[in-house]
C-alpha cells in the first residue's frame, strides 16, 4: 500500500527498528503521490510499554523543500543507492534463511506430533485392551459372586437343617436324662478308656459323683461298693463284648445287682460300656 519511493525505505526501517530501542529516522524520502512528489522524514519507533509490546509506531513528517533544480545524480548518490540495495538483498536473504529454518522446525514439529499421535494411538489400544480385560474380570467376579450367593443359600439351608438336628438332639438328650433319672437306676456310661461319659442322678447314691467328674476315670471316683474287681470286669466286657452281671454289696450292708454291658452306637460300633446298679436291695 506504500507509495512509490516509500516502500523500500519503510520496509528496511521497520526491520531495523525492531532490533533497537531508539527511534530510527530516515530523512528526505521522496514520495510520489498521485503523479506528484513529496519529501518526508520517516520515524519508526518500537513500543516497549507492556500493553503495547510487540507493536511499532510509524510517523511521517512532511519536509518543505525548495523546487528541485534538475541535475544529474552524482556518483556518491549512486553508491548510496547501490549500498542500500545490497543491504536490502542481504536482509531479504536473511529473511529467506529464517523462513527456511522455520520451515525445518515446523517439519520437525510435525514429525514429533505424528510420533506423539502414534504413541497416543498405541497407548489408547493398550488402554482399550486393559479395559476389555477389566470387563472380563468384572464378569468373572459377577459370576463368582452369583456362585458364592448360591453357595451361601445352600449353606443357610444346611445350617437350618443342622440347627433342626441340634434341636432334635437336644430334645433327645433331655428325654434321655429324664428317662434315666425317672428309672431310679444307678447308670453310668463309660467310654473305651473307662472314663465317665454320662451318669444318672441315682448313681450319686453309690459314687461320689458331681457334674465336673465327666471325663475322669471311674476308678478315681470314691464309691460305697465292695467291688474291687469293677475295673477289671469292665475291661473284660469291653474286650470280649460279653455282658457281666454280679451281686455286689455296699459298705453299709446293702446288696445290688451290677450289670456291665457293651455300649453300642447306632452303627453297631462298640464305644464303651454301661454299668447298671439296681437300687432295689436284693439281700441283706
Coordinates of C-alpha atoms in Angstrom, one line a residue, residues 37-138:
X37 CA 6.3 14.3 -5.4
X38 CA 6.7 15.0 -1.7
X39 CA 9.6 14.9 0.7
X40 CA 9.1 13.4 4.2
X41 CA 11.1 12.2 7.2
X42 CA 10.2 8.7 8.3
X43 CA 10.4 7.9 12.0
X44 CA 9.9 4.3 13.2
X45 CA 9.8 3.6 17.0
X46 CA 9.5 0.2 18.7
X47 CA 7.0 0.4 21.6
X48 CA 8.1 -1.0 24.9
X49 CA 5.1 -0.4 27.1
X50 CA 3.6 -3.7 28.5
X51 CA 0.2 -3.1 26.9
X52 CA 1.8 -2.2 23.5
X53 CA 4.7 -4.6 23.5
X54 CA 5.3 -6.1 20.1
X55 CA 3.9 -3.1 18.2
X56 CA 5.7 -0.4 16.2
X57 CA 4.8 3.3 15.8
X58 CA 5.4 4.8 12.3
X59 CA 5.5 8.6 11.9
X60 CA 5.6 10.5 8.6
X61 CA 6.8 14.1 8.9
X62 CA 6.4 16.5 5.9
X63 CA 9.6 18.3 4.9
X64 CA 9.2 21.6 3.0
X65 CA 11.9 22.0 0.3
X66 CA 12.6 24.4 -2.4
X67 CA 11.8 23.4 -6.0
X68 CA 14.3 20.9 -7.3
X69 CA 16.7 22.0 -10.0
X70 CA 17.1 19.2 -12.4
X71 CA 20.6 17.9 -12.1
X72 CA 22.3 14.7 -12.7
X73 CA 22.7 12.3 -9.8
X74 CA 26.2 12.3 -8.5
X75 CA 28.3 9.2 -8.2
X76 CA 28.1 9.4 -4.4
X77 CA 24.3 9.1 -4.5
X78 CA 24.5 6.2 -6.9
X79 CA 26.9 4.5 -4.5
X80 CA 24.4 5.1 -1.6
X81 CA 21.6 3.5 -3.6
X82 CA 23.7 0.6 -4.5
X83 CA 24.7 0.1 -0.9
X84 CA 21.1 0.3 0.2
X85 CA 20.1 -2.3 -2.4
X86 CA 22.9 -4.6 -1.2
X87 CA 21.6 -4.2 2.4
X88 CA 18.1 -5.0 1.4
X89 CA 19.2 -8.0 -0.6
X90 CA 21.1 -9.2 2.5
X91 CA 18.1 -8.6 4.7
X92 CA 16.0 -10.5 2.2
X93 CA 18.4 -13.4 2.1
X94 CA 18.4 -13.4 5.9
X95 CA 14.6 -13.4 5.9
X96 CA 14.6 -16.3 3.4
X97 CA 17.1 -18.2 5.6
X98 CA 15.0 -17.6 8.6
X99 CA 11.9 -18.8 6.7
X100 CA 13.8 -21.9 5.7
X101 CA 14.8 -22.6 9.3
X102 CA 11.3 -22.0 10.4
X103 CA 10.1 -24.5 7.8
X104 CA 12.6 -27.1 9.0
X105 CA 11.5 -26.5 12.6
X106 CA 7.8 -26.8 11.5
X107 CA 8.6 -30.1 9.7
X108 CA 10.4 -31.4 12.8
X109 CA 7.4 -30.4 14.9
X110 CA 5.1 -32.1 12.6
X111 CA 7.1 -35.3 12.7
X112 CA 7.2 -35.1 16.5
X113 CA 3.5 -34.6 16.6
X114 CA 3.0 -37.5 14.3
X115 CA 5.2 -39.7 16.5
X116 CA 3.2 -38.5 19.6
X117 CA 0.0 -39.3 17.8
X118 CA 1.2 -42.8 17.0
X119 CA 2.3 -43.3 20.7
X120 CA -1.1 -42.0 21.8
X121 CA -2.8 -44.4 19.5
X122 CA -0.7 -47.3 20.8
X123 CA -1.5 -46.2 24.4
X124 CA -5.1 -46.0 23.5
X125 CA -5.1 -49.5 22.1
X126 CA -3.3 -50.7 25.3
X127 CA -5.9 -48.9 27.5
X128 CA -8.7 -50.5 25.4
X129 CA -7.1 -53.9 25.9
X130 CA -6.8 -53.3 29.6
X131 CA -10.4 -52.1 29.7
X132 CA -11.5 -55.4 28.0
X133 CA -9.5 -57.4 30.5
X134 CA -11.1 -55.5 33.3
X135 CA -14.5 -56.0 31.8
X136 CA -13.8 -59.8 31.5
X137 CA -12.5 -59.8 35.1
X138 CA -15.6 -58.0 36.3

